[in-house]
DNA sequence: CACGAGACCTGTTCGC
DNA sequence: TGCGAACAGGTCTCGT
């Protein structure tokens, strides 16, 4: 489900609080419950349950689509994959049927991991780098330059869409924002990465940054039951708009499958190279 | 190396 | 209305 803007929104909400919900920072963990064991990637459930209590949540941040909680003694990483969500709830609230893990806090609040499709994963580790260091650069990192992006594109001969959604190549883009960025940049999703000019590469990186920044500003994209509270769905130009007129040229938006993902583009604005 | 297919899962929407 | 197919903000592993 969530891509970079949705994960960023979730992290900000937990960190700063939101209306009637407090910040989770500095809260101390009472205990944890694991309702679907396979959600836990590491360590084993017994070790997990014994290591968690008593630790304090000292910081929360995002790397790619991973959420990282810095605890007193180690780190909790959560990847929401397709359908995961995190919510800070009052301890006595009735649990959703799809709750997979709960962390009860001494404050009386509980951090609840809900994940209907069970694809999400949780790691408790003292070495988060072993997981996070595989990720490519952060697209919004200003030290990541256009020339770096161009060189990286030239280093592969791959279809551009699957390449920019490959987390080892670039961290954080998924199906929605890649389709939107490619449309914004006027690049066909099947274009070979090393066929892009310097100018096109620059346009693409700029488009990626624009859609992500706007996505974050609007708290992410809410297109169905999976993620609520965002407004970027109103800005979508091609994603899930098959047959609708392109907002730029009125040509009907087409849907094809690329790298096994539904892919939406305008045949007029995004010509095949 | 690049790419497609199949797995992992459950829920919603589409098409006849 | 009903029922199966298609589809869904992701990623891994295997075969070609």
Coordinates of C-alpha atoms (C1' of nucleotides) in Angstrom, one line a residue:
Chain A
X1 CA 0.0 0.0 0.0
X2 CA 1.9 3.0 1.2
X3 CA 4.6 4.6 -0.7
X4 CA 7.0 7.3 0.6
X5 CA 4.4 10.0 1.1
X6 CA 2.0 7.8 3.0
X7 CA 4.8 6.4 5.2
X8 CA 6.1 9.9 5.8
X9 CA 2.6 11.0 6.9
X10 CA 2.3 8.0 9.3
X11 CA 5.7 8.8 10.8
X12 CA 4.9 12.4 11.3
X13 CA 1.6 11.6 12.9
X14 CA 3.1 9.2 15.4
X15 CA 5.9 11.6 16.1
X16 CA 4.0 14.8 16.5
X17 CA 0.6 13.6 17.5
X18 CA -2.6 14.5 15.8
X19 CA -5.7 16.2 17.2
X20 CA -6.7 13.9 20.0
X21 CA -3.7 11.6 19.8
X22 CA -0.5 12.3 21.5
X23 CA 3.1 12.0 20.3
X24 CA 4.4 8.5 20.9
X25 CA 7.9 9.8 21.6
X26 CA 9.3 9.0 25.0
X27 CA 6.5 6.5 25.7
X28 CA 7.6 3.4 27.5
X29 CA 6.6 -0.1 26.4
X30 CA 4.6 -2.3 28.7
X31 CA 4.4 -5.4 26.6
X32 CA 3.5 -6.7 23.1
X33 CA 1.2 -9.2 21.5
X34 CA 1.7 -11.0 18.2
X35 CA -1.5 -12.2 16.6
X36 CA 0.0 -13.3 13.3
X37 CA 3.5 -14.7 13.9
X38 CA 4.7 -14.5 10.3
X39 CA 4.4 -10.7 10.5
X40 CA 7.6 -10.9 12.5
X41 CA 10.6 -11.3 10.3
X42 CA 13.1 -11.3 13.2
X43 CA 13.9 -12.4 15.9
X44 CA 11.7 -15.3 16.9
X45 CA 8.5 -14.5 18.8
X46 CA 9.8 -15.5 22.2
X47 CA 12.9 -13.3 22.0
X48 CA 10.8 -10.5 20.6
X49 CA 8.4 -10.6 23.4
X50 CA 11.1 -10.7 26.0
X51 CA 13.2 -7.9 24.5
X52 CA 10.5 -5.3 24.0
X53 CA 9.1 -4.5 27.5
X54 CA 10.6 -1.6 29.4
X55 CA 12.1 0.0 26.3
X56 CA 11.4 3.6 25.6
X57 CA 10.5 5.0 22.1
X58 CA 13.2 7.6 21.6
X59 CA 12.7 8.5 17.9
X60 CA 10.8 7.6 14.8
X61 CA 11.8 8.2 11.2
X62 CA 11.5 6.8 7.7
X63 CA 14.0 5.3 5.3
X64 CA 12.4 4.4 1.9
X65 CA 9.2 2.8 2.8
X66 CA 10.5 1.5 6.1
X67 CA 9.4 3.0 9.5
X68 CA 12.2 2.9 12.0
X69 CA 11.6 3.2 15.8
X70 CA 14.7 3.9 17.8
X71 CA 14.2 2.1 21.1
X72 CA 16.4 2.3 24.2
X73 CA 18.4 -0.8 23.3
X74 CA 17.7 -1.6 19.7
X75 CA 15.5 -0.7 16.6
X76 CA 12.1 -1.7 15.5
X77 CA 11.6 -1.7 11.7
X78 CA 8.2 -2.0 10.1
X79 CA 7.4 -2.3 6.4
X80 CA 3.7 -2.0 5.6
X81 CA 3.9 -3.6 2.2
X82 CA 0.5 -3.6 0.4
X83 CA -2.1 -3.3 3.1
X84 CA -0.4 -2.5 6.4
X85 CA -1.2 0.4 8.6
X86 CA -0.1 1.7 12.1
X87 CA -2.4 3.4 14.5
X88 CA -2.0 4.7 18.0
X89 CA -5.2 3.7 19.9
X90 CA -6.5 3.9 23.4
X91 CA -5.7 0.6 25.1
X92 CA -9.3 -0.4 25.7
X93 CA -10.4 0.1 22.1
X94 CA -11.9 -3.0 20.3
X95 CA -9.3 -4.5 18.0
X96 CA -9.9 -4.7 14.3
X97 CA -10.2 -8.2 12.9
X98 CA -7.0 -7.7 10.9
X99 CA -4.8 -6.7 13.8
X100 CA -1.5 -8.5 13.6
X101 CA 0.6 -7.0 16.4
X102 CA 0.1 -4.7 19.3
X103 CA 2.6 -2.8 21.5
X104 CA 1.0 -1.7 24.7
X105 CA 2.5 1.4 26.2
X106 CA 2.6 2.4 29.9
X107 CA 0.8 5.6 29.0
X108 CA -2.4 3.5 28.3
X109 CA -2.0 3.9 24.5
X110 CA -1.3 1.1 22.2
X111 CA 0.6 1.0 18.9
X112 CA -1.5 -1.3 16.6
X113 CA -0.3 -2.9 13.4
X114 CA -3.2 -3.8 11.2
X115 CA -2.6 -5.7 7.9
X116 CA -5.4 -7.5 6.1
X117 CA -3.2 -9.1 3.5
X118 CA -0.4 -10.1 5.9
X119 CA 2.4 -9.0 3.7
X120 CA 3.8 -6.5 6.1
X121 CA 6.9 -7.3 8.1
X122 CA 8.4 -6.3 11.5
X123 CA 12.1 -6.6 12.6
X124 CA 13.5 -6.0 16.0
X125 CA 17.3 -5.6 15.5
X126 CA 20.3 -3.9 16.9
X127 CA 21.7 -3.6 13.3
X128 CA 19.1 -1.9 11.1
X129 CA 21.8 -1.1 8.6
X130 CA 21.8 -4.7 7.5
X131 CA 18.3 -4.2 6.1
X132 CA 18.3 -0.5 5.3
X133 CA 21.7 -0.2 3.6
X134 CA 20.4 -2.2 0.7
X135 CA 18.2 0.7 -0.2
X136 CA 19.0 3.2 -3.0
X137 CA 19.2 6.9 -2.4
X138 CA 16.3 9.0 -1.0
X139 CA 14.8 10.9 -4.0
X140 CA 14.2 14.0 -1.9
X141 CA 17.8 14.1 -0.6
X142 CA 19.2 17.3 -2.0
X143 CA 22.7 15.8 -2.1
X144 CA 21.4 13.4 -4.7
X145 CA 22.1 15.3 -7.9
X146 CA 20.7 15.1 -11.4
X147 CA 24.0 14.0 -12.7
X148 CA 24.1 11.1 -10.2
X149 CA 20.6 10.1 -11.4
X150 CA 21.6 10.3 -15.0
X151 CA 24.7 8.2 -14.4
X152 CA 22.7 5.6 -12.5
X153 CA 20.2 5.3 -15.3
X154 CA 23.0 4.9 -17.8
X155 CA 24.4 2.1 -15.7
X156 CA 21.4 -0.1 -16.5
X157 CA 19.5 -1.3 -19.5
X158 CA 16.1 -1.7 -18.0
X159 CA 12.5 -0.5 -18.5
X160 CA 12.4 2.8 -16.7
X161 CA 9.3 2.1 -14.6
X162 CA 10.4 -1.1 -12.9
X163 CA 13.8 0.5 -12.5
X164 CA 12.6 3.6 -10.6
X165 CA 10.4 1.4 -8.4
X166 CA 13.3 -0.9 -7.6
X167 CA 14.1 0.0 -4.0
X168 CA 17.7 -0.9 -4.5
X169 CA 17.9 1.7 -7.2
X170 CA 15.8 4.5 -5.6
X171 CA 14.0 4.3 -2.3
X172 CA 10.4 5.1 -1.8
X173 CA 8.6 5.2 -5.2
X174 CA 5.8 2.7 -5.8
X175 CA 3.1 2.1 -8.4
X176 CA 1.2 5.4 -8.0
X177 CA 3.9 7.9 -7.8
X178 CA 6.0 6.3 -10.5
X179 CA 3.1 6.4 -13.0
X180 CA 2.5 10.0 -12.1
X181 CA 6.1 11.0 -12.3
X182 CA 6.6 9.4 -15.7
X183 CA 3.5 11.2 -17.0
X184 CA 4.7 14.4 -15.6
X185 CA 8.1 14.0 -17.3
X186 CA 6.6 12.8 -20.6
X187 CA 8.4 9.5 -20.5
X188 CA 6.9 6.2 -21.6
X189 CA 7.1 3.5 -18.9
X190 CA 8.9 1.0 -21.1
X191 CA 11.7 3.4 -22.2
X192 CA 15.1 1.8 -21.7
X193 CA 16.8 3.6 -18.9
X194 CA 20.0 4.2 -20.9
X195 CA 18.0 5.7 -23.8
X196 CA 17.1 8.7 -21.7
X197 CA 19.0 11.9 -22.4
X198 CA 20.5 14.1 -19.7
X199 CA 17.6 16.5 -20.1
X200 CA 15.0 13.8 -19.8
X201 CA 16.7 12.3 -16.7
X202 CA 16.7 15.7 -15.1
X203 CA 13.0 16.2 -15.9
X204 CA 12.3 12.8 -14.5
X205 CA 14.0 13.4 -11.2
X206 CA 12.3 16.7 -10.9
X207 CA 8.9 15.1 -11.6
X208 CA 9.6 12.4 -9.0
X209 CA 10.4 15.1 -6.5
X210 CA 7.3 17.1 -7.4
X211 CA 4.8 14.3 -7.1
X212 CA 6.4 13.1 -3.8
X213 CA 6.5 16.6 -2.3
X214 CA 2.9 17.2 -3.3
X215 CA 1.9 13.8 -2.0
X216 CA 3.5 14.5 1.4
X217 CA 1.8 18.0 1.5
X218 CA -1.6 16.3 1.0
X219 CA -0.9 13.5 3.5
X220 CA -0.7 10.8 0.8
X221 CA -3.2 9.1 -1.5
X222 CA -6.5 7.6 -0.4
X223 CA -8.0 5.6 -3.2
X224 CA -9.7 2.8 -1.3
X225 CA -10.1 1.2 2.2
X226 CA -6.4 0.5 2.5
X227 CA -5.2 4.0 3.5
X228 CA -7.4 6.9 4.8
X229 CA -6.8 10.5 5.4
X230 CA -4.9 11.6 2.3
X231 CA -5.9 14.0 -0.5
X232 CA -3.5 13.3 -3.3
X233 CA -6.0 11.1 -5.1
X234 CA -7.6 14.3 -6.4
X235 CA -4.3 15.2 -8.1
X236 CA -3.8 11.9 -9.9
X237 CA -3.4 12.5 -13.7
X238 CA -3.1 8.9 -14.9
X239 CA -3.1 6.4 -12.1
X240 CA -6.3 4.3 -12.3
X241 CA -7.7 6.6 -14.9
X242 CA -7.8 4.2 -17.8
X243 CA -9.9 5.6 -20.6
X244 CA -10.3 9.0 -19.1
X245 CA -9.0 12.0 -21.0
X246 CA -5.4 13.0 -20.3
X247 CA -5.6 16.3 -18.4
X248 CA -2.9 17.7 -20.7
X249 CA -4.0 16.6 -24.2
X250 CA -7.3 14.8 -23.8
X251 CA -6.0 11.5 -25.3
X252 CA -7.5 8.5 -23.4
X253 CA -5.2 7.2 -20.7
X254 CA -4.0 3.6 -21.5
X255 CA -3.4 0.8 -19.1
X256 CA -0.7 -1.8 -19.7
X257 CA 1.1 -4.3 -17.5
X258 CA 4.8 -3.6 -16.8
X259 CA 6.8 -5.7 -14.4
X260 CA 3.5 -7.4 -13.4
X261 CA 2.0 -4.0 -12.2
X262 CA -0.9 -2.1 -13.7
X263 CA 0.7 0.9 -15.5
X264 CA -1.1 4.0 -16.6
X265 CA 0.1 6.4 -19.2
X266 CA -0.9 8.8 -21.9
X267 CA 0.2 7.5 -25.4
X268 CA 0.3 11.1 -26.7
X269 CA 2.3 12.8 -23.9
X270 CA 4.5 9.7 -23.3
X271 CA 5.6 8.5 -26.7
X272 CA 7.6 5.3 -27.2
X273 CA 11.2 5.9 -27.9
Chain B
dC1 C1' 22.0 -8.9 -16.1
dA2 C1' 17.1 -8.3 -17.3
dC3 C1' 12.6 -10.0 -17.2
dG4 C1' 8.4 -12.9 -16.5
dA5 C1' 5.9 -16.0 -13.6
dG6 C1' 4.6 -17.6 -9.2
dA7 C1' 4.2 -17.0 -4.0
dC8 C1' 2.7 -14.7 -0.2
dC9 C1' -2.7 -13.1 1.5
dT10 C1' -7.5 -11.0 1.9
dG11 C1' -10.9 -7.8 0.4
dT12 C1' -13.3 -5.2 -3.2
dT13 C1' -14.9 -4.3 -7.7
dC14 C1' -15.8 -5.7 -12.4
dG15 C1' -18.2 -8.3 -16.0
dC16 C1' -21.5 -11.4 -17.6
Chain C
dT1 C1' -28.9 -10.8 -7.6
dG2 C1' -25.1 -14.0 -8.1
dC3 C1' -20.7 -15.8 -8.9
dG4 C1' -16.1 -16.2 -10.6
dA5 C1' -12.5 -13.3 -12.5
dA6 C1' -9.7 -9.5 -12.1
dC7 C1' -7.4 -6.3 -9.5
dA8 C1' -5.1 -4.0 -5.3
dG9 C1' 0.1 2.1 -2.6
dG10 C1' 5.0 -4.6 -2.3
dT11 C1' 8.7 -7.6 -2.5
dC12 C1' 11.0 -12.2 -2.7
dT13 C1' 12.7 -16.2 -5.3
dC14 C1' 13.2 -19.0 -9.2
dG15 C1' 13.7 -20.1 -14.2
dT16 C1' 15.0 -18.6 -18.8

